[in-house]
mmCIF file of C-alpha atoms (C1' of nucleotides) in Angstrom:
data_model
loop_
_atom_site.group_PDB
_atom_site.id
_atom_site.type_symbol
_atom_site.label_atom_id
_atom_site.label_comp_id
_atom_site.label_asym_id
_atom_site.label_seq_id
_atom_site.Cartn_x
_atom_site.Cartn_y
_atom_site.Cartn_z
ATOM 1 C CA UNK A 1 -104.994 -116.913 128.130
ATOM 2 C CA UNK A 2 -102.753 -120.038 127.993
ATOM 3 C CA UNK A 3 -99.489 -120.050 129.755
ATOM 4 C CA UNK A 4 -99.056 -117.053 132.019
ATOM 5 C CA UNK A 5 -95.492 -116.480 130.766
ATOM 6 C CA UNK A 6 -96.968 -116.258 127.246
ATOM 7 C CA UNK A 7 -99.343 -113.568 128.340
ATOM 8 C CA UNK A 8 -96.558 -111.486 129.768
ATOM 9 C CA UNK A 9 -94.661 -111.922 126.492
ATOM 10 C CA UNK A 10 -97.559 -110.964 124.370
ATOM 11 C CA UNK A 11 -98.075 -108.016 126.632
ATOM 12 C CA UNK A 12 -94.533 -106.889 125.769
ATOM 13 C CA UNK A 13 -95.058 -107.556 122.040
ATOM 14 C CA UNK A 14 -98.211 -105.441 122.204
ATOM 15 C CA UNK A 15 -96.046 -102.580 123.290
ATOM 16 C CA UNK A 16 -93.743 -103.125 120.339
ATOM 17 C CA UNK A 17 -90.925 -104.500 122.548
ATOM 18 C CA UNK A 18 -88.471 -107.085 121.208
ATOM 19 C CA UNK A 19 -88.575 -110.412 122.843
ATOM 20 C CA UNK A 20 -84.982 -111.384 123.951
ATOM 21 C CA UNK A 21 -83.926 -114.377 125.917
ATOM 22 C CA UNK A 22 -83.491 -112.299 129.007
ATOM 23 C CA UNK A 23 -87.047 -110.898 128.811
ATOM 24 C CA UNK A 24 -88.435 -114.410 128.184
ATOM 25 C CA UNK A 25 -86.692 -115.575 131.366
ATOM 26 C CA UNK A 26 -88.006 -112.704 133.375
ATOM 27 C CA UNK A 27 -91.607 -113.464 132.130
ATOM 28 C CA UNK A 28 -91.048 -117.091 133.003
ATOM 29 C CA UNK A 29 -89.957 -116.166 136.553
ATOM 30 C CA UNK A 30 -92.862 -113.882 137.272
ATOM 31 C CA UNK A 31 -95.377 -116.308 135.822
ATOM 32 C CA UNK A 32 -94.138 -119.062 138.095
ATOM 33 C CA UNK A 33 -93.768 -116.996 141.264
ATOM 34 C CA UNK A 34 -96.597 -116.871 143.750
ATOM 35 C CA UNK A 35 -95.267 -113.756 145.319
ATOM 36 C CA UNK A 36 -92.818 -110.892 145.560
ATOM 37 C CA UNK A 37 -89.233 -111.169 144.275
ATOM 38 C CA UNK A 38 -86.168 -109.070 144.741
ATOM 39 C CA UNK A 39 -84.124 -107.653 141.841
ATOM 40 C CA UNK A 40 -81.332 -109.801 143.089
ATOM 41 C CA UNK A 41 -83.557 -112.922 142.703
ATOM 42 C CA UNK A 42 -84.403 -111.982 139.226
ATOM 43 C CA UNK A 43 -80.707 -111.547 138.450
ATOM 44 C CA UNK A 44 -79.921 -114.910 139.916
ATOM 45 C CA UNK A 45 -82.723 -116.550 137.969
ATOM 46 C CA UNK A 46 -81.535 -115.286 134.660
ATOM 47 C CA UNK A 47 -77.893 -115.992 135.497
ATOM 48 C CA UNK A 48 -78.644 -119.547 135.748
ATOM 49 C CA UNK A 49 -79.344 -119.532 131.986
ATOM 50 C CA UNK A 50 -77.212 -116.585 130.851
ATOM 51 C CA UNK A 51 -74.243 -116.432 133.287
ATOM 52 C CA UNK A 52 -73.247 -112.917 132.112
ATOM 53 C CA UNK A 53 -76.387 -111.033 132.576
ATOM 54 C CA UNK A 54 -75.921 -107.504 133.909
ATOM 55 C CA UNK A 55 -77.790 -105.868 136.650
ATOM 56 C CA UNK A 56 -78.781 -102.892 134.588
ATOM 57 C CA UNK A 57 -80.618 -105.212 132.180
ATOM 58 C CA UNK A 58 -82.580 -106.548 135.125
ATOM 59 C CA UNK A 59 -83.418 -103.078 136.428
ATOM 60 C CA UNK A 60 -84.238 -101.677 133.059
ATOM 61 C CA UNK A 61 -86.642 -104.516 132.330
ATOM 62 C CA UNK A 62 -88.222 -104.266 135.698
ATOM 63 C CA UNK A 63 -88.837 -100.561 135.312
ATOM 64 C CA UNK A 64 -90.222 -101.273 131.908
ATOM 65 C CA UNK A 65 -92.639 -103.950 133.049
ATOM 66 C CA UNK A 66 -93.799 -101.679 135.852
ATOM 67 C CA UNK A 67 -94.460 -98.835 133.232
ATOM 68 C CA UNK A 68 -96.521 -100.990 130.944
ATOM 69 C CA UNK A 69 -98.292 -102.339 133.903
ATOM 70 C CA UNK A 70 -97.482 -105.932 133.718
ATOM 71 C CA UNK A 71 -95.832 -106.213 137.137
ATOM 72 C CA UNK A 72 -96.133 -104.129 140.280
ATOM 73 C CA UNK A 73 -93.528 -102.683 142.622
ATOM 74 C CA UNK A 74 -93.658 -102.708 146.316
ATOM 75 C CA UNK A 75 -91.402 -101.477 149.155
ATOM 76 C CA UNK A 76 -90.432 -104.065 151.722
ATOM 77 C CA UNK A 77 -88.164 -103.499 154.671
ATOM 78 C CA UNK A 78 -85.403 -105.430 153.023
ATOM 79 C CA UNK A 79 -85.729 -103.572 149.723
ATOM 80 C CA UNK A 80 -88.065 -103.132 146.632
ATOM 81 C CA UNK A 81 -89.798 -106.263 145.421
ATOM 82 C CA UNK A 82 -91.883 -107.011 142.392
ATOM 83 C CA UNK A 83 -94.765 -109.319 141.516
ATOM 84 C CA UNK A 84 -97.005 -110.114 138.597
ATOM 85 C CA UNK A 85 -99.797 -107.662 138.447
ATOM 86 C CA UNK A 86 -103.198 -109.102 139.366
ATOM 87 C CA UNK A 87 -105.719 -109.262 136.601
ATOM 88 C CA UNK A 88 -107.935 -106.190 136.440
ATOM 89 C CA UNK A 89 -111.045 -108.378 136.975
ATOM 90 C CA UNK A 90 -111.919 -107.586 140.566
ATOM 91 C CA UNK A 91 -110.460 -105.313 143.193
ATOM 92 C CA UNK A 92 -108.891 -107.099 146.124
ATOM 93 C CA UNK A 93 -106.036 -106.955 148.615
ATOM 94 C CA UNK A 94 -103.529 -109.431 149.960
ATOM 95 C CA UNK A 95 -102.304 -111.554 152.764
ATOM 96 C CA UNK A 96 -98.522 -111.465 152.480
ATOM 97 C CA UNK A 97 -96.211 -114.012 154.050
ATOM 98 C CA UNK A 98 -93.287 -112.317 155.750
ATOM 99 C CA UNK A 99 -91.102 -115.287 155.350
ATOM 100 C CA UNK A 100 -91.485 -116.503 151.739
ATOM 101 C CA UNK A 101 -93.327 -113.347 150.361
ATOM 102 C CA UNK A 102 -96.062 -115.346 148.752
ATOM 103 C CA UNK A 103 -99.459 -113.556 148.598
ATOM 104 C CA UNK A 104 -103.004 -114.775 148.976
ATOM 105 C CA UNK A 105 -106.079 -112.827 147.888
ATOM 106 C CA UNK A 106 -108.179 -111.015 150.401
ATOM 107 C CA UNK A 107 -111.636 -110.279 149.134
ATOM 108 C CA UNK A 108 -112.499 -107.520 151.408
ATOM 109 C CA UNK A 109 -112.037 -103.840 150.926
ATOM 110 C CA UNK A 110 -112.335 -101.475 153.830
ATOM 111 C CA UNK A 111 -113.081 -98.624 151.515
ATOM 112 C CA UNK A 112 -116.358 -100.221 150.564
ATOM 113 C CA UNK A 113 -117.401 -99.763 154.198
ATOM 114 C CA UNK A 114 -117.835 -95.989 153.623
ATOM 115 C CA UNK A 115 -114.831 -94.057 154.913
ATOM 116 C CA UNK A 116 -115.258 -90.445 156.039
ATOM 117 C CA UNK A 117 -112.237 -88.458 155.109
ATOM 118 C CA UNK A 118 -111.263 -85.218 156.989
ATOM 119 C CA UNK A 119 -112.490 -82.019 155.552
ATOM 120 C CA UNK A 120 -111.468 -81.402 152.003
ATOM 121 C CA UNK A 121 -109.343 -84.540 151.809
ATOM 122 C CA UNK A 122 -109.466 -86.096 148.298
ATOM 123 C CA UNK A 123 -108.947 -89.837 148.226
ATOM 124 C CA UNK A 124 -106.748 -91.055 145.412
ATOM 125 C CA UNK A 125 -105.686 -94.519 146.505
ATOM 126 C CA UNK A 126 -105.405 -96.815 149.433
ATOM 127 C CA UNK A 127 -103.402 -99.765 150.796
ATOM 128 C CA UNK A 128 -104.625 -102.617 152.843
ATOM 129 C CA UNK A 129 -102.404 -105.534 153.588
ATOM 130 C CA UNK A 130 -102.263 -108.240 156.146
ATOM 131 C CA UNK A 131 -98.837 -109.604 157.049
ATOM 132 C CA UNK A 132 -98.004 -112.861 158.818
ATOM 133 C CA UNK A 133 -96.808 -116.348 158.115
ATOM 134 C CA UNK A 134 -98.461 -118.616 155.599
ATOM 135 C CA UNK A 135 -99.406 -122.207 156.379
ATOM 136 C CA UNK A 136 -96.198 -123.608 154.979
ATOM 137 C CA UNK A 137 -93.871 -121.167 156.724
ATOM 138 C CA UNK A 138 -95.654 -121.228 160.030
ATOM 139 C CA UNK A 139 -95.184 -125.065 160.163
ATOM 140 C CA UNK A 140 -91.546 -124.911 158.930
ATOM 141 C CA UNK A 141 -90.327 -121.480 159.986
ATOM 142 C CA UNK A 142 -87.292 -119.705 158.532
ATOM 143 C CA UNK A 143 -86.952 -120.111 154.769
ATOM 144 C CA UNK A 144 -87.234 -118.136 151.562
ATOM 145 C CA UNK B 1 -97.206 -84.193 179.239
ATOM 146 C CA UNK B 2 -96.398 -80.517 178.618
ATOM 147 C CA UNK B 3 -94.585 -79.562 175.435
ATOM 148 C CA UNK B 4 -94.384 -82.551 172.980
ATOM 149 C CA UNK B 5 -90.654 -81.818 172.363
ATOM 150 C CA UNK B 6 -90.050 -82.203 176.037
ATOM 151 C CA UNK B 7 -91.737 -85.589 176.127
ATOM 152 C CA UNK B 8 -89.353 -86.781 173.365
ATOM 153 C CA UNK B 9 -86.417 -85.436 175.241
ATOM 154 C CA UNK B 10 -87.497 -87.017 178.508
ATOM 155 C CA UNK B 11 -88.072 -90.245 176.594
ATOM 156 C CA UNK B 12 -84.362 -90.051 175.501
ATOM 157 C CA UNK B 13 -83.239 -89.252 179.022
ATOM 158 C CA UNK B 14 -85.233 -92.228 180.342
ATOM 159 C CA UNK B 15 -83.027 -94.386 178.033
ATOM 160 C CA UNK B 16 -79.921 -92.872 179.548
ATOM 161 C CA UNK B 17 -79.165 -90.937 176.458
ATOM 162 C CA UNK B 18 -77.348 -87.615 176.550
ATOM 163 C CA UNK B 19 -79.218 -84.476 175.389
ATOM 164 C CA UNK B 20 -77.159 -82.656 172.874
ATOM 165 C CA UNK B 21 -78.198 -79.611 170.841
ATOM 166 C CA UNK B 22 -78.592 -81.815 167.799
ATOM 167 C CA UNK B 23 -80.961 -84.169 169.546
ATOM 168 C CA UNK B 24 -82.914 -81.221 170.984
ATOM 169 C CA UNK B 25 -83.424 -79.850 167.479
ATOM 170 C CA UNK B 26 -84.617 -83.213 166.195
ATOM 171 C CA UNK B 27 -87.129 -83.525 169.105
ATOM 172 C CA UNK B 28 -88.336 -80.011 168.230
ATOM 173 C CA UNK B 29 -88.796 -80.827 164.593
ATOM 174 C CA UNK B 30 -90.730 -84.023 165.138
ATOM 175 C CA UNK B 31 -92.871 -82.474 167.813
ATOM 176 C CA UNK B 32 -93.883 -79.580 165.479
ATOM 177 C CA UNK B 33 -94.355 -81.717 162.352
ATOM 178 C CA UNK B 34 -97.829 -83.029 161.559
ATOM 179 C CA UNK B 35 -96.504 -85.654 159.239
ATOM 180 C CA UNK B 36 -93.664 -87.614 157.680
ATOM 181 C CA UNK B 37 -90.218 -86.016 157.061
ATOM 182 C CA UNK B 38 -87.246 -87.165 154.990
ATOM 183 C CA UNK B 39 -83.870 -87.553 156.590
ATOM 184 C CA UNK B 40 -82.826 -84.678 154.312
ATOM 185 C CA UNK B 41 -85.403 -82.460 155.852
ATOM 186 C CA UNK B 42 -84.207 -83.351 159.248
ATOM 187 C CA UNK B 43 -80.689 -82.433 158.163
ATOM 188 C CA UNK B 44 -81.787 -79.166 156.686
ATOM 189 C CA UNK B 45 -83.646 -78.231 159.897
ATOM 190 C CA UNK B 46 -80.646 -78.886 162.208
ATOM 191 C CA UNK B 47 -78.382 -77.083 159.718
ATOM 192 C CA UNK B 48 -80.289 -73.890 160.199
ATOM 193 C CA UNK B 49 -78.965 -73.778 163.792
ATOM 194 C CA UNK B 50 -75.822 -75.798 163.445
ATOM 195 C CA UNK B 51 -74.442 -75.213 159.971
ATOM 196 C CA UNK B 52 -71.975 -78.049 160.108
ATOM 197 C CA UNK B 53 -74.134 -81.017 161.163
ATOM 198 C CA UNK B 54 -73.197 -84.276 159.430
ATOM 199 C CA UNK B 55 -75.639 -86.683 157.842
ATOM 200 C CA UNK B 56 -74.372 -89.518 159.921
ATOM 201 C CA UNK B 57 -75.552 -87.737 163.069
ATOM 202 C CA UNK B 58 -78.978 -87.439 161.467
ATOM 203 C CA UNK B 59 -79.139 -91.032 160.505
ATOM 204 C CA UNK B 60 -77.692 -92.257 163.784
ATOM 205 C CA UNK B 61 -80.265 -90.433 165.777
ATOM 206 C CA UNK B 62 -83.154 -91.342 163.555
ATOM 207 C CA UNK B 63 -82.260 -94.980 163.856
ATOM 208 C CA UNK B 64 -81.890 -94.529 167.671
ATOM 209 C CA UNK B 65 -85.311 -92.890 168.004
ATOM 210 C CA UNK B 66 -86.922 -95.699 165.997
ATOM 211 C CA UNK B 67 -85.186 -98.248 168.249
ATOM 212 C CA UNK B 68 -86.524 -96.713 171.487
ATOM 213 C CA UNK B 69 -89.894 -96.404 169.839
ATOM 214 C CA UNK B 70 -90.354 -92.603 169.898
ATOM 215 C CA UNK B 71 -90.624 -92.134 166.145
ATOM 216 C CA UNK B 72 -91.709 -94.490 163.346
ATOM 217 C CA UNK B 73 -90.275 -95.267 159.969
ATOM 218 C CA UNK B 74 -92.160 -95.683 156.670
ATOM 219 C CA UNK B 75 -91.182 -96.367 153.125
ATOM 220 C CA UNK B 76 -92.445 -93.849 150.595
ATOM 221 C CA UNK B 77 -91.898 -93.888 146.866
ATOM 222 C CA UNK B 78 -89.396 -91.058 147.181
ATOM 223 C CA UNK B 79 -87.526 -92.573 150.112
ATOM 224 C CA UNK B 80 -87.726 -93.468 153.769
ATOM 225 C CA UNK B 81 -89.675 -90.969 155.953
ATOM 226 C CA UNK B 82 -90.175 -90.602 159.727
ATOM 227 C CA UNK B 83 -92.798 -89.246 161.967
ATOM 228 C CA UNK B 84 -93.616 -88.930 165.676
ATOM 229 C CA UNK B 85 -94.962 -92.249 167.035
ATOM 230 C CA UNK B 86 -98.650 -92.062 167.803
ATOM 231 C CA UNK B 87 -99.497 -92.520 171.444
ATOM 232 C CA UNK B 88 -100.276 -96.090 172.477
ATOM 233 C CA UNK B 89 -103.685 -95.001 173.676
ATOM 234 C CA UNK B 90 -105.915 -96.355 170.871
ATOM 235 C CA UNK B 91 -105.288 -98.312 167.696
ATOM 236 C CA UNK B 92 -105.999 -96.337 164.525
ATOM 237 C CA UNK B 93 -104.858 -95.821 160.873
ATOM 238 C CA UNK B 94 -104.135 -92.720 158.737
ATOM 239 C CA UNK B 95 -105.096 -90.605 155.828
ATOM 240 C CA UNK B 96 -101.820 -89.554 154.264
ATOM 241 C CA UNK B 97 -101.456 -86.536 152.051
ATOM 242 C CA UNK B 98 -99.341 -87.385 149.023
ATOM 243 C CA UNK B 99 -98.326 -83.750 148.650
ATOM 244 C CA UNK B 100 -97.314 -82.446 152.102
ATOM 245 C CA UNK B 101 -97.155 -85.827 153.900
ATOM 246 C CA UNK B 102 -99.266 -84.677 156.811
ATOM 247 C CA UNK B 103 -101.328 -87.487 158.303
ATOM 248 C CA UNK B 104 -104.884 -87.500 159.721
ATOM 249 C CA UNK B 105 -106.311 -90.117 162.047
ATOM 250 C CA UNK B 106 -108.673 -92.720 160.678
ATOM 251 C CA UNK B 107 -110.614 -94.372 163.422
ATOM 252 C CA UNK B 108 -111.590 -97.479 161.506
ATOM 253 C CA UNK B 109 -109.846 -100.759 161.544
ATOM 254 C CA UNK B 110 -110.733 -103.380 158.890
ATOM 255 C CA UNK B 111 -109.285 -106.177 160.951
ATOM 256 C CA UNK B 112 -112.028 -105.619 163.560
ATOM 257 C CA UNK B 113 -114.446 -106.683 160.852
ATOM 258 C CA UNK B 114 -113.474 -110.289 161.149
ATOM 259 C CA UNK B 115 -110.992 -111.266 158.470
ATOM 260 C CA UNK B 116 -110.644 -114.986 157.408
ATOM 261 C CA UNK B 117 -107.128 -115.778 156.598
ATOM 262 C CA UNK B 118 -106.198 -118.638 154.259
ATOM 263 C CA UNK B 119 -105.600 -122.058 155.779
ATOM 264 C CA UNK B 120 -102.748 -121.928 158.383
ATOM 265 C CA UNK B 121 -102.008 -118.284 157.886
ATOM 266 C CA UNK B 122 -100.918 -116.656 161.121
ATOM 267 C CA UNK B 123 -101.605 -112.892 161.184
ATOM 268 C CA UNK B 124 -98.859 -110.812 162.750
ATOM 269 C CA UNK B 125 -99.671 -107.270 161.561
ATOM 270 C CA UNK B 126 -101.561 -105.261 159.070
ATOM 271 C CA UNK B 127 -101.397 -101.982 157.168
ATOM 272 C CA UNK B 128 -104.238 -99.773 156.109
ATOM 273 C CA UNK B 129 -103.628 -96.369 154.697
ATOM 274 C CA UNK B 130 -105.627 -94.003 152.561
ATOM 275 C CA UNK B 131 -103.682 -91.738 150.244
ATOM 276 C CA UNK B 132 -104.775 -88.509 148.584
ATOM 277 C CA UNK B 133 -104.589 -84.741 148.923
ATOM 278 C CA UNK B 134 -105.485 -83.005 152.092
ATOM 279 C CA UNK B 135 -107.773 -79.893 152.160
ATOM 280 C CA UNK B 136 -104.856 -77.442 151.970
ATOM 281 C CA UNK B 137 -103.076 -79.239 149.200
ATOM 282 C CA UNK B 138 -106.146 -79.980 147.018
ATOM 283 C CA UNK B 139 -107.014 -76.265 147.027
ATOM 284 C CA UNK B 140 -103.397 -75.130 146.370
ATOM 285 C CA UNK B 141 -101.792 -78.142 144.656
ATOM 286 C CA UNK B 142 -98.035 -78.718 144.176
ATOM 287 C CA UNK B 143 -96.155 -77.808 147.286
ATOM 288 C CA UNK B 144 -94.174 -79.386 150.167
ATOM 289 C "C1'" DC C 1 -80.589 -103.647 107.283
ATOM 290 C "C1'" DT C 2 -82.427 -100.951 111.079
ATOM 291 C "C1'" DC C 3 -82.907 -99.896 115.538
ATOM 292 C "C1'" DT C 4 -83.771 -101.700 120.133
ATOM 293 C "C1'" DA C 5 -81.785 -104.180 124.041
ATOM 294 C "C1'" DT C 6 -77.637 -105.573 126.136
ATOM 295 C "C1'" DG C 7 -73.030 -105.495 128.612
ATOM 296 C "C1'" DC C 8 -69.593 -102.915 130.571
ATOM 297 C "C1'" DA C 9 -67.894 -99.526 133.508
ATOM 298 C "C1'" DA C 10 -68.451 -95.601 135.908
ATOM 299 C "C1'" DA C 11 -71.413 -92.495 138.272
ATOM 300 C "C1'" DC C 12 -74.863 -91.788 141.525
ATOM 301 C "C1'" DC C 13 -77.506 -91.328 145.844
ATOM 302 C "C1'" DG C 14 -78.899 -92.540 150.233
ATOM 303 C "C1'" DT C 15 -77.058 -94.820 154.136
ATOM 304 C "C1'" DT C 16 -73.443 -96.858 157.186
ATOM 305 C "C1'" DT C 17 -68.828 -97.445 159.330
ATOM 306 C "C1'" DG C 18 -64.127 -96.497 161.837
ATOM 307 C "C1'" DC C 19 -61.794 -93.430 164.031
ATOM 308 C "C1'" DA C 20 -60.143 -89.382 166.740
ATOM 309 C "C1'" DC C 21 -61.943 -85.449 169.102
ATOM 310 C "C1'" DG C 22 -65.333 -82.553 171.725
ATOM 311 C "C1'" DG C 23 -68.626 -81.997 174.977
ATOM 312 C "C1'" DA C 24 -72.646 -83.743 178.261
ATOM 313 C "C1'" DA C 25 -73.019 -85.526 182.772
ATOM 314 C "C1'" DT D 1 -62.959 -87.018 184.521
ATOM 315 C "C1'" DT D 2 -65.531 -90.361 182.031
ATOM 316 C "C1'" DC D 3 -67.382 -92.103 178.038
ATOM 317 C "C1'" DC D 4 -71.071 -90.989 174.816
ATOM 318 C "C1'" DG D 5 -72.123 -88.346 170.622
ATOM 319 C "C1'" DT D 6 -70.193 -85.951 166.946
ATOM 320 C "C1'" DG D 7 -67.681 -84.713 162.621
ATOM 321 C "C1'" DC D 8 -64.977 -86.324 159.011
ATOM 322 C "C1'" DA D 9 -63.915 -89.104 155.343
ATOM 323 C "C1'" DA D 10 -64.200 -93.200 153.302
ATOM 324 C "C1'" DA D 11 -66.822 -97.343 152.214
ATOM 325 C "C1'" DC D 12 -70.937 -99.438 150.980
ATOM 326 C "C1'" DG D 13 -75.163 -101.483 148.365
ATOM 327 C "C1'" DG D 14 -78.680 -100.774 145.385
ATOM 328 C "C1'" DT D 15 -79.831 -98.410 141.274
ATOM 329 C "C1'" DT D 16 -79.030 -95.479 137.094
ATOM 330 C "C1'" DT D 17 -76.376 -93.659 133.129
ATOM 331 C "C1'" DG D 18 -73.590 -93.207 128.537
ATOM 332 C "C1'" DC D 19 -71.708 -95.463 125.154
ATOM 333 C "C1'" DA D 20 -70.350 -98.986 121.802
ATOM 334 C "C1'" DT D 21 -71.803 -103.558 120.259
ATOM 335 C "C1'" DA D 22 -74.788 -107.580 119.592
ATOM 336 C "C1'" DG D 23 -78.926 -109.281 118.048
ATOM 337 C "C1'" DA D 24 -84.334 -109.161 117.247
ATOM 338 C "C1'" DG D 25 -87.404 -107.924 113.720
#
DNA sequence: CTCTATGCAAACCGTTTGCACGGAA
DNA sequence: TTCCGTGCAAACGGTTTGCATAGAG
């Protein structure tokens, strides 16, 4: 797959969706972001090219991209954030920078270690994340 | 420590807070809940005894209890939820039922296994949770 | 030309705030 | 009697909706 933005766009096309300038810009943003972004940041990004974009277009498309599994949603203390969905190649978790919200792969899954659930508990999913400051941010703190 | 509700109340007293009926009811609710509750549920609980309670009283007290570290806050897909803070005795994680939101202790911490962060990444905290259906809910699905 | 995606404006929901009063200490 | 906690009502911020129009296919 060539340009990552193109793969988001062809993913949308595969779903029969129309490719508008707004959607192209959203694809661009997610393909070039190494981490989680706020709806507000998505709106700001599109605004730079289309000054009049409305928030509902942003939210509608974010919901849509989550539904068709191209991006994923995540609750942060300062609000919901989104990031490009990781390829389905291999299961992994993430280190997440609390300053710039970039993510780094973590190739270790605690569930592989054999977890013993309480009686009758049926496991459906799990979450494992490590938070902190990435190299860039710990050297030069305070930034986003 | 005798009754868990009493320990919440004495925790509040220790902070110099006044013990009102509303606060006593909140303490009662958290001490008798085995899991996460929504602000709305807190409001409903108090309402049963004080029909006119206002939502701002609920939110104010929840914020307060989080600040003085007696309860903890957690983001769920359907909104923020709160639960009694686990004792500071030993570090552990939780199995969380996606139906009734009860929690079960999980005495295994992946971070003890020696995690290797990316270059320069400073770890500050981590999250490890296992989601699913508890014994009660998997037998009798759909309920809260 | 058709029908989806957008912009607009208003609604919505959970949460927060300012203020005067009631009640704990 | 003091002053914290409450209720009320209104404001707030993020998100969603209904509807007419613009624009992708």
